[in-house]
Amino acid sequence: MHVLVTGGAGYIGSHTCLCLLEEGFSVTVIDNFCNSSPEALRRVQALAGRSLTLIKGDVRDAATLDAAFAGPRIDAVIHFAGLKAVGESVAEPMLYYDNNVAGTFNLLQAMQRAKVSTVVFSSSATVYGDPAPEDLPLEETSPTGITHSPYATSKWMVERCLADLHTAQPQWRIARLRYFNPVGAHPSGRIGENPSGTPNNLMPFISQVACGTRPMLSIFGGDYPTHDGTGVRDYIHVMDLAEGHVATLKYLANRPNGDLLTLNLGTGQGCSVLDVVKAFEAASGQTVPYQIVARRPGDVPAYYADSTQAQELLHWKAKRTLHDMCADTWRWQAANPKGYASE
Ligand code: NAD
Ligand code: UD1
């Protein structure tokens, strides 16, 4: 099977490309490197001992896509390419609608022209908005669409578009995967998350504090209605997530009459910020100084997934622990303090 991976040089994409190559898939990546480095894919190929085809280009460019589909027959697309910084999306909504929504429409149109109708889309738990405590754990049927940022709205809009496409043309094989909080790195320490500038997300911030790049972690809020007052999330190891994509492709390959899958990819376990800090200290042997500060606007107290659907349909389960997530993040961070710019 030949898979076109958009955004394959990024954090989740690079780990997924490695799993695909190791499982024997042929891989073509399209990436414009707006938030990644070609070095990630060099390392992916070295780890896999196999090569992939790389096209430097933008999913908003129809000619680039048509050229990709004109090459060796592509059987399926995994669509990671997009922008993901929530705060930036509030400041620059049109950039997000252009990249995430128009970019996806452009991709789907190119797929139609090429008669490729299997696609796995990177959605996000953010489509659930601010869930009520009684909605936890979040099921795929939990309410969506009351979103709080253009980023979240862009994911929800694409989800709707894919559902409409499937209604009109039921032969499409579509998976809408709602990721919870991906963290961790490949256990080799060769590939991992490579944020530019100050990280917005918890795990890369903690790891930069642990290696001394930043002096202290600010914990946003200590008075949430959670077991220790700090925010609770469902952290999932990026390798579990990557394996979930391979399992999804295998599942869709056996749906000759089409399908529309909507699946949560999480562990089902809620961990607080302090749980993560303690686990990171234990895994790394480093101290992570922190202070508790005001809540971050737009944050929700707690959310975590019900992932039983993915387990039943895909025979996939997130199996790595919080300790694994922290140990693997630390191995990557310690060996690559400046990310891919370290070498
Ligand atoms: P990332 O930024 O590391 O990877 C995205 C990749 O897409 C990058 O390599 C970037 O250069 C590329 N890209 C962006 N716009 C492009 C375009 N127009 N044309 C071609 N390439 C383009 O992000 P990630 O964490 O790997 O996330 C992958 C996908 O999963 C995104 O769609 C993101 O919204 C979604 N997602 C991520 C998270 C998370 O926490 N990481 C959570 C939920 C959903
Ligand atoms: C954020 C995004 C979400 C995206 C997710 C995936 C927002 C509002 N949401 O979710 O759309 O899908 O990332 O990674 O940005 N925290 C601190 N200090 C920090 C950083 C974070 O205390 O320096 C806390 C947060 O308050 C939260 C938890 O850590 O309780 C996780 O935060 P983060 O990693 O940013 O993820 P989310 O906010 O869950």
GROMACS .gro file of C-alpha atoms and ligand atoms in nm:
model
  426
    1MET     CA    1   0.000   0.000   0.000
    2HIS     CA    2   0.129   0.345  -0.095
    3VAL     CA    3   0.035   0.625   0.145
    4LEU     CA    4   0.058   0.999   0.084
    5VAL     CA    5   0.132   1.168   0.417
    6THR     CA    6   0.073   1.543   0.423
    7GLY     CA    7   0.264   1.717   0.702
    8GLY     CA    8   0.476   1.404   0.736
    9ALA     CA    9   0.781   1.595   0.861
   10GLY     CA   10   0.595   1.725   1.166
   11TYR     CA   11   0.578   1.583   1.516
   12ILE     CA   12   0.303   1.323   1.475
   13GLY     CA   13   0.368   1.280   1.103
   14SER     CA   14   0.735   1.184   1.143
   15HIS     CA   15   0.655   0.915   1.403
   16THR     CA   16   0.374   0.784   1.183
   17CYS     CA   17   0.600   0.774   0.875
   18LEU     CA   18   0.846   0.562   1.072
   19CYS     CA   19   0.571   0.315   1.174
   20LEU     CA   20   0.444   0.301   0.814
   21LEU     CA   21   0.791   0.228   0.675
   22GLU     CA   22   0.852  -0.037   0.942
   23GLU     CA   23   0.520  -0.200   0.851
   24GLY     CA   24   0.617  -0.220   0.484
   25PHE     CA   25   0.404   0.065   0.344
   26SER     CA   26   0.545   0.286   0.068
   27VAL     CA   27   0.538   0.650   0.177
   28THR     CA   28   0.531   0.983  -0.005
   29VAL     CA   29   0.541   1.297   0.211
   30ILE     CA   30   0.422   1.645   0.113
   31ASP     CA   31   0.536   1.913   0.355
   32ASN     CA   32   0.611   2.284   0.319
   33PHE     CA   33   0.831   2.278   0.634
   34CYS     CA   34   0.652   2.578   0.783
   35ASN     CA   35   0.674   2.409   1.123
   36SER     CA   36   0.926   2.129   1.076
   37SER     CA   37   1.266   2.031   0.946
   38PRO     CA   38   1.368   1.792   0.668
   39GLU     CA   39   1.615   1.653   0.923
   40ALA     CA   40   1.322   1.471   1.089
   41LEU     CA   41   1.263   1.270   0.772
   42ARG     CA   42   1.634   1.200   0.725
   43ARG     CA   43   1.632   1.044   1.071
   44VAL     CA   44   1.307   0.856   1.006
   45GLN     CA   45   1.462   0.692   0.701
   46ALA     CA   46   1.781   0.608   0.892
   47LEU     CA   47   1.580   0.448   1.173
   48ALA     CA   48   1.362   0.251   0.931
   49GLY     CA   49   1.646   0.152   0.700
   50ARG     CA   50   1.415   0.239   0.411
   51SER     CA   51   1.354   0.550   0.208
   52LEU     CA   52   1.045   0.754   0.137
   53THR     CA   53   0.963   1.007  -0.134
   54LEU     CA   54   0.964   1.370  -0.025
   55ILE     CA   55   0.781   1.650  -0.206
   56LYS     CA   56   0.846   1.998  -0.070
   57GLY     CA   57   0.519   2.175  -0.131
   58ASP     CA   58   0.198   2.317   0.005
   59VAL     CA   59  -0.135   2.135   0.024
   60ARG     CA   60  -0.303   2.457  -0.085
   61ASP     CA   61  -0.129   2.426  -0.421
   62ALA     CA   62  -0.338   2.212  -0.659
   63ALA     CA   63  -0.052   2.160  -0.906
   64THR     CA   64   0.171   2.015  -0.632
   65LEU     CA   65  -0.101   1.772  -0.532
   66ASP     CA   66  -0.183   1.672  -0.889
   67ALA     CA   67   0.186   1.604  -0.951
   68ALA     CA   68   0.200   1.386  -0.638
   69PHE     CA   69  -0.105   1.185  -0.746
   70ALA     CA   70   0.033   1.154  -1.101
   71GLY     CA   71   0.329   0.949  -0.972
   72PRO     CA   72   0.311   0.585  -0.858
   73ARG     CA   73  -0.049   0.500  -0.763
   74ILE     CA   74  -0.145   0.630  -0.416
   75ASP     CA   75  -0.392   0.415  -0.223
   76ALA     CA   76  -0.462   0.634   0.080
   77VAL     CA   77  -0.386   0.972   0.232
   78ILE     CA   78  -0.307   1.062   0.592
   79HIS     CA   79  -0.366   1.434   0.629
   80PHE     CA   80  -0.161   1.590   0.911
   81ALA     CA   81  -0.069   1.918   0.738
   82GLY     CA   82  -0.211   2.213   0.922
   83LEU     CA   83  -0.141   2.481   1.178
   84LYS     CA   84  -0.203   2.401   1.545
   85ALA     CA   85  -0.126   2.696   1.773
   86VAL     CA   86  -0.452   2.787   1.944
   87GLY     CA   87  -0.347   3.139   2.051
   88GLU     CA   88  -0.211   3.221   1.705
   89SER     CA   89  -0.540   3.108   1.552
   90VAL     CA   90  -0.728   3.364   1.763
   91ALA     CA   91  -0.493   3.639   1.639
   92GLU     CA   92  -0.485   3.521   1.276
   93PRO     CA   93  -0.809   3.336   1.202
   94MET     CA   94  -0.787   3.369   0.824
   95LEU     CA   95  -0.447   3.200   0.825
   96TYR     CA   96  -0.602   2.905   1.004
   97TYR     CA   97  -0.910   2.880   0.782
   98ASP     CA   98  -0.689   2.907   0.475
   99ASN     CA   99  -0.437   2.644   0.585
  100ASN     CA  100  -0.658   2.399   0.769
  101VAL     CA  101  -0.992   2.429   0.590
  102ALA     CA  102  -0.906   2.552   0.238
  103GLY     CA  103  -0.596   2.329   0.241
  104THR     CA  104  -0.810   2.026   0.320
  105PHE     CA  105  -1.071   2.114   0.054
  106ASN     CA  106  -0.792   2.144  -0.199
  107LEU     CA  107  -0.658   1.803  -0.097
  108LEU     CA  108  -1.001   1.637  -0.118
  109GLN     CA  109  -1.058   1.786  -0.465
  110ALA     CA  110  -0.721   1.658  -0.583
  111MET     CA  111  -0.809   1.315  -0.440
  112GLN     CA  112  -1.136   1.321  -0.636
  113ARG     CA  113  -0.949   1.405  -0.957
  114ALA     CA  114  -0.708   1.118  -0.889
  115LYS     CA  115  -0.987   0.880  -0.783
  116VAL     CA  116  -0.830   0.820  -0.441
  117SER     CA  117  -1.099   0.797  -0.176
  118THR     CA  118  -0.933   0.679   0.146
  119VAL     CA  119  -0.834   0.951   0.390
  120VAL     CA  120  -0.736   0.969   0.756
  121PHE     CA  121  -0.783   1.316   0.904
  122SER     CA  122  -0.610   1.462   1.212
  123SER     CA  123  -0.889   1.602   1.422
  124SER     CA  124  -0.863   1.701   1.785
  125ALA     CA  125  -1.034   1.663   2.119
  126THR     CA  126  -1.073   2.038   2.099
  127VAL     CA  127  -1.389   1.984   1.888
  128TYR     CA  128  -1.560   1.888   2.218
  129GLY     CA  129  -1.516   2.246   2.342
  130ASP     CA  130  -1.559   2.284   2.717
  131PRO     CA  131  -1.713   1.954   2.825
  132ALA     CA  132  -1.939   1.932   3.127
  133PRO     CA  133  -1.807   1.705   3.405
  134GLU     CA  134  -2.093   1.462   3.342
  135ASP     CA  135  -1.973   1.425   2.979
  136LEU     CA  136  -1.645   1.267   3.097
  137PRO     CA  137  -1.497   1.046   2.971
  138LEU     CA  138  -1.569   1.192   2.629
  139GLU     CA  139  -1.736   0.956   2.386
  140GLU     CA  140  -1.742   1.010   2.011
  141THR     CA  141  -2.113   1.095   2.045
  142SER     CA  142  -2.046   1.367   2.306
  143PRO     CA  143  -2.151   1.714   2.187
  144THR     CA  144  -1.913   1.891   1.950
  145GLY     CA  145  -1.907   2.223   1.770
  146ILE     CA  146  -1.919   2.470   2.060
  147THR     CA  147  -1.561   2.561   1.988
  148HIS     CA  148  -1.346   2.828   2.149
  149SER     CA  149  -1.087   2.913   1.888
  150PRO     CA  150  -1.054   2.934   1.510
  151TYR     CA  151  -0.819   2.635   1.537
  152ALA     CA  152  -1.091   2.424   1.698
  153THR     CA  153  -1.352   2.554   1.454
  154SER     CA  154  -1.128   2.465   1.160
  155LYS     CA  155  -1.110   2.104   1.280
  156TRP     CA  156  -1.484   2.090   1.336
  157MET     CA  157  -1.555   2.238   0.990
  158VAL     CA  158  -1.339   1.976   0.821
  159GLU     CA  159  -1.508   1.701   1.022
  160ARG     CA  160  -1.846   1.825   0.893
  161CYS     CA  161  -1.720   1.850   0.537
  162LEU     CA  162  -1.593   1.490   0.549
  163ALA     CA  163  -1.928   1.368   0.683
  164ASP     CA  164  -2.113   1.548   0.402
  165LEU     CA  165  -1.873   1.404   0.146
  166HIS     CA  166  -1.936   1.055   0.280
  167THR     CA  167  -2.313   1.106   0.269
  168ALA     CA  168  -2.294   1.213  -0.095
  169GLN     CA  169  -2.036   0.951  -0.197
  170PRO     CA  170  -2.056   0.660   0.050
  171GLN     CA  171  -1.776   0.471  -0.123
  172TRP     CA  172  -1.527   0.708   0.049
  173ARG     CA  173  -1.331   0.552   0.332
  174ILE     CA  174  -1.281   0.828   0.586
  175ALA     CA  175  -1.142   0.831   0.940
  176ARG     CA  176  -1.173   1.135   1.162
  177LEU     CA  177  -0.928   1.074   1.446
  178ARG     CA  178  -0.968   1.294   1.752
  179TYR     CA  179  -0.631   1.309   1.924
  180PHE     CA  180  -0.615   1.393   2.290
  181ASN     CA  181  -0.277   1.527   2.416
  182PRO     CA  182   0.010   1.370   2.219
  183VAL     CA  183   0.345   1.370   2.403
  184GLY     CA  184   0.665   1.165   2.412
  185ALA     CA  185   0.910   1.070   2.142
  186HIS     CA  186   1.048   0.765   1.964
  187PRO     CA  187   1.244   0.560   2.222
  188SER     CA  188   1.564   0.599   2.017
  189GLY     CA  189   1.571   0.969   2.108
  190ARG     CA  190   1.635   1.050   1.741
  191ILE     CA  191   1.294   1.203   1.658
  192GLY     CA  192   1.060   1.402   1.880
  193GLU     CA  193   0.864   1.723   1.922
  194ASN     CA  194   1.054   2.027   1.795
  195PRO     CA  195   0.862   2.339   1.898
  196SER     CA  196   0.984   2.672   1.768
  197GLY     CA  197   1.016   2.948   2.026
  198THR     CA  198   0.855   2.919   2.367
  199PRO     CA  199   0.648   2.601   2.387
  200ASN     CA  200   0.276   2.649   2.451
  201ASN     CA  201   0.222   2.290   2.553
  202LEU     CA  202   0.303   2.137   2.886
  203MET     CA  203   0.541   1.850   2.808
  204PRO     CA  204   0.789   2.041   2.588
  205PHE     CA  205   0.791   2.321   2.845
  206ILE     CA  206   0.866   2.080   3.131
  207SER     CA  207   1.144   1.913   2.935
  208GLN     CA  208   1.305   2.251   2.857
  209VAL     CA  209   1.293   2.338   3.228
  210ALA     CA  210   1.446   2.001   3.316
  211CYS     CA  211   1.739   2.059   3.079
  212GLY     CA  212   1.795   2.413   3.202
  213THR     CA  213   1.679   2.603   2.892
  214ARG     CA  214   1.403   2.764   3.100
  215PRO     CA  215   1.417   2.843   3.470
  216MET     CA  216   1.074   2.739   3.589
  217LEU     CA  217   0.738   2.596   3.489
  218SER     CA  218   0.430   2.811   3.548
  219ILE     CA  219   0.134   2.589   3.632
  220PHE     CA  220  -0.180   2.757   3.506
  221GLY     CA  221  -0.429   2.727   3.789
  222GLY     CA  222  -0.420   2.540   4.118
  223ASP     CA  223  -0.787   2.571   4.205
  224TYR     CA  224  -0.962   2.354   3.946
  225PRO     CA  225  -1.212   2.097   4.071
  226THR     CA  226  -0.963   1.813   4.013
  227HIS     CA  227  -0.782   1.576   4.253
  228ASP     CA  228  -0.497   1.822   4.316
  229GLY     CA  229  -0.639   2.147   4.178
  230THR     CA  230  -0.437   2.144   3.853
  231GLY     CA  231  -0.577   2.080   3.504
  232VAL     CA  232  -0.639   1.721   3.396
  233ARG     CA  233  -0.572   1.588   3.044
  234ASP     CA  234  -0.547   1.259   2.860
  235TYR     CA  235  -0.180   1.237   2.754
  236ILE     CA  236  -0.107   0.979   2.486
  237HIS     CA  237   0.235   0.861   2.371
  238VAL     CA  238   0.305   0.973   2.015
  239MET     CA  239   0.414   0.617   1.925
  240ASP     CA  240   0.076   0.482   2.037
  241LEU     CA  241  -0.087   0.753   1.827
  242ALA     CA  242   0.132   0.665   1.527
  243GLU     CA  243   0.042   0.297   1.562
  244GLY     CA  244  -0.324   0.402   1.578
  245HIS     CA  245  -0.288   0.549   1.228
  246VAL     CA  246  -0.144   0.227   1.090
  247ALA     CA  247  -0.429   0.032   1.253
  248THR     CA  248  -0.679   0.276   1.100
  249LEU     CA  249  -0.536   0.231   0.750
  250LYS     CA  250  -0.553  -0.148   0.786
  251TYR     CA  251  -0.913  -0.123   0.905
  252LEU     CA  252  -1.017   0.105   0.617
  253ALA     CA  253  -0.846  -0.123   0.365
  254ASN     CA  254  -1.104  -0.387   0.462
  255ARG     CA  255  -1.405  -0.160   0.410
  256PRO     CA  256  -1.464  -0.202   0.035
  257ASN     CA  257  -1.804  -0.033   0.047
  258GLY     CA  258  -1.678   0.277   0.225
  259ASP     CA  259  -1.697   0.397   0.584
  260LEU     CA  260  -1.696   0.707   0.800
  261LEU     CA  261  -1.506   0.640   1.121
  262THR     CA  262  -1.492   0.888   1.407
  263LEU     CA  263  -1.258   0.778   1.683
  264ASN     CA  264  -1.106   0.918   1.999
  265LEU     CA  265  -0.739   0.834   2.032
  266GLY     CA  266  -0.647   0.868   2.397
  267THR     CA  267  -0.564   0.645   2.692
  268GLY     CA  268  -0.880   0.706   2.893
  269GLN     CA  269  -0.662   0.816   3.187
  270GLY     CA  270  -0.676   1.172   3.316
  271CYS     CA  271  -0.347   1.307   3.456
  272SER     CA  272  -0.304   1.642   3.629
  273VAL     CA  273  -0.023   1.888   3.563
  274LEU     CA  274   0.133   1.793   3.897
  275ASP     CA  275   0.106   1.422   3.808
  276VAL     CA  276   0.306   1.496   3.493
  277VAL     CA  277   0.566   1.703   3.679
  278LYS     CA  278   0.622   1.424   3.933
  279ALA     CA  279   0.639   1.156   3.664
  280PHE     CA  280   0.888   1.365   3.466
  281GLU     CA  281   1.111   1.416   3.769
  282ALA     CA  282   1.107   1.044   3.840
  283ALA     CA  283   1.182   0.949   3.479
  284SER     CA  284   1.456   1.206   3.422
  285GLY     CA  285   1.619   1.232   3.764
  286GLN     CA  286   1.598   1.612   3.721
  287THR     CA  287   1.412   1.862   3.938
  288VAL     CA  288   1.141   2.066   3.769
  289PRO     CA  289   1.093   2.390   3.965
  290TYR     CA  290   0.741   2.527   3.933
  291GLN     CA  291   0.510   2.799   4.056
  292ILE     CA  292   0.134   2.800   4.049
  293VAL     CA  293  -0.001   3.104   3.867
  294ALA     CA  294  -0.339   3.222   3.738
  295ARG     CA  295  -0.548   3.002   3.510
  296ARG     CA  296  -0.475   3.031   3.136
  297PRO     CA  297  -0.771   3.188   2.954
  298GLY     CA  298  -0.961   2.932   2.748
  299ASP     CA  299  -0.833   2.629   2.944
  300VAL     CA  300  -1.085   2.370   3.058
  301PRO     CA  301  -1.052   2.199   3.399
  302ALA     CA  302  -1.047   1.840   3.277
  303TYR     CA  303  -1.099   1.615   2.980
  304TYR     CA  304  -1.013   1.260   2.890
  305ALA     CA  305  -1.126   1.009   2.632
  306ASP     CA  306  -1.342   0.706   2.622
  307SER     CA  307  -1.134   0.509   2.369
  308THR     CA  308  -1.329   0.184   2.370
  309GLN     CA  309  -1.453   0.237   2.013
  310ALA     CA  310  -1.098   0.252   1.877
  311GLN     CA  311  -1.005  -0.055   2.082
  312GLU     CA  312  -1.299  -0.256   1.953
  313LEU     CA  313  -1.280  -0.154   1.587
  314LEU     CA  314  -0.907  -0.122   1.533
  315HIS     CA  315  -0.786  -0.376   1.790
  316TRP     CA  316  -0.556  -0.097   1.899
  317LYS     CA  317  -0.493   0.029   2.249
  318ALA     CA  318  -0.260   0.293   2.388
  319LYS     CA  319  -0.017   0.080   2.587
  320ARG     CA  320   0.264   0.314   2.691
  321THR     CA  321   0.254   0.466   3.040
  322LEU     CA  322   0.302   0.821   3.165
  323HIS     CA  323   0.649   0.711   3.279
  324ASP     CA  324   0.728   0.598   2.920
  325MET     CA  325   0.603   0.932   2.784
  326CYS     CA  326   0.829   1.125   3.022
  327ALA     CA  327   1.134   0.897   2.983
  328ASP     CA  328   1.115   0.911   2.602
  329THR     CA  329   1.061   1.289   2.601
  330TRP     CA  330   1.365   1.328   2.826
  331ARG     CA  331   1.585   1.103   2.609
  332TRP     CA  332   1.497   1.315   2.303
  333GLN     CA  333   1.534   1.646   2.488
  334ALA     CA  334   1.866   1.559   2.654
  335ALA     CA  335   2.020   1.441   2.325
  336ASN     CA  336   1.872   1.727   2.119
  337PRO     CA  337   1.850   2.036   2.342
  338LYS     CA  338   1.794   2.252   2.033
  339GLY     CA  339   1.572   2.000   1.856
  340TYR     CA  340   1.676   1.923   1.499
  341ALA     CA  341   1.905   2.226   1.503
  342SER     CA  342   2.125   2.046   1.761
  343GLU     CA  343   2.349   1.873   1.507
  344NAD     P1  344   0.331   1.983   1.340
  344NAD     O1  345   0.321   2.130   1.325
  344NAD     O2  346   0.450   1.926   1.405
  344NAD     O3  347   0.315   1.913   1.197
  344NAD     C1  348   0.237   1.967   1.093
  344NAD     C2  349   0.318   1.957   0.966
  344NAD     O4  350   0.241   2.009   0.858
  344NAD     C3  351   0.447   2.037   0.972
  344NAD     O5  352   0.552   1.956   0.923
  344NAD     C4  353   0.420   2.156   0.879
  344NAD     O6  354   0.539   2.203   0.820
  344NAD     C5  355   0.323   2.096   0.781
  344NAD     N1  356   0.231   2.191   0.716
  344NAD     C6  357   0.154   2.284   0.774
  344NAD     N2  358   0.082   2.349   0.683
  344NAD     C7  359   0.112   2.294   0.563
  344NAD     C8  360   0.069   2.316   0.430
  344NAD     N3  361  -0.021   2.412   0.402
  344NAD     N4  362   0.120   2.241   0.332
  344NAD     C9  363   0.213   2.145   0.359
  344NAD     N5  364   0.258   2.120   0.483
  344NAD    C10  365   0.208   2.193   0.583
  344NAD     O7  366   0.197   1.934   1.414
  344NAD     P2  367   0.162   1.792   1.476
  344NAD     O8  368   0.163   1.807   1.624
  344NAD     O9  369   0.241   1.687   1.413
  344NAD    O10  370   0.010   1.783   1.432
  344NAD    C11  371  -0.030   1.715   1.312
  344NAD    C12  372  -0.180   1.734   1.293
  344NAD    O11  373  -0.248   1.684   1.409
  344NAD    C13  374  -0.224   1.880   1.278
  344NAD    O12  375  -0.327   1.887   1.184
  344NAD    C14  376  -0.275   1.916   1.416
  344NAD    O13  377  -0.373   2.017   1.411
  344NAD    C15  378  -0.334   1.785   1.463
  344NAD     N6  379  -0.338   1.772   1.609
  344NAD    C16  380  -0.224   1.788   1.681
  344NAD    C17  381  -0.227   1.780   1.819
  344NAD    C18  382  -0.102   1.801   1.899
  344NAD    O14  383  -0.110   1.829   2.018
  344NAD     N7  384   0.017   1.787   1.846
  344NAD    C19  385  -0.347   1.753   1.884
  344NAD    C20  386  -0.462   1.734   1.808
  344NAD    C21  387  -0.456   1.744   1.669
  345UD1     C1  388  -0.379   2.237   2.383
  345UD1     C2  389  -0.475   2.300   2.286
  345UD1     C3  390  -0.551   2.193   2.210
  345UD1     C4  391  -0.455   2.093   2.148
  345UD1     C5  392  -0.370   2.036   2.260
  345UD1     C6  393  -0.280   1.928   2.209
  345UD1     C7  394  -0.538   2.510   2.398
  345UD1     C8  395  -0.648   2.588   2.463
  345UD1     N1  396  -0.567   2.387   2.356
  345UD1     O1  397  -0.454   2.168   2.477
  345UD1     O2  398  -0.629   2.251   2.110
  345UD1     O3  399  -0.527   1.991   2.082
  345UD1     O4  400  -0.296   2.143   2.318
  345UD1     O5  401  -0.153   1.930   2.255
  345UD1     O6  402  -0.427   2.558   2.382
  345UD1     N2  403  -0.006   2.394   3.137
  345UD1     C9  404   0.060   2.457   3.239
  345UD1     N3  405   0.173   2.526   3.209
  345UD1    C10  406   0.224   2.536   3.083
  345UD1    C11  407   0.154   2.470   2.978
  345UD1    C12  408   0.039   2.402   3.008
  345UD1     O7  409   0.018   2.451   3.354
  345UD1     O8  410   0.326   2.603   3.063
  345UD1    C13  411  -0.126   2.315   3.168
  345UD1    C14  412  -0.253   2.363   3.100
  345UD1     O9  413  -0.317   2.462   3.177
  345UD1    C15  414  -0.332   2.233   3.089
  345UD1    C16  415  -0.224   2.126   3.072
  345UD1    O10  416  -0.104   2.184   3.121
  345UD1    O11  417  -0.401   2.207   3.208
  345UD1    C17  418  -0.203   2.085   2.928
  345UD1    O12  419  -0.179   2.202   2.850
  345UD1     P1  420  -0.134   2.193   2.696
  345UD1    O13  421  -0.021   2.099   2.681
  345UD1    O14  422  -0.116   2.332   2.648
  345UD1    O15  423  -0.258   2.124   2.624
  345UD1     P2  424  -0.413   2.165   2.626
  345UD1    O16  425  -0.434   2.298   2.685
  345UD1    O17  426  -0.486   2.049   2.682
   0.00000   0.00000   0.00000
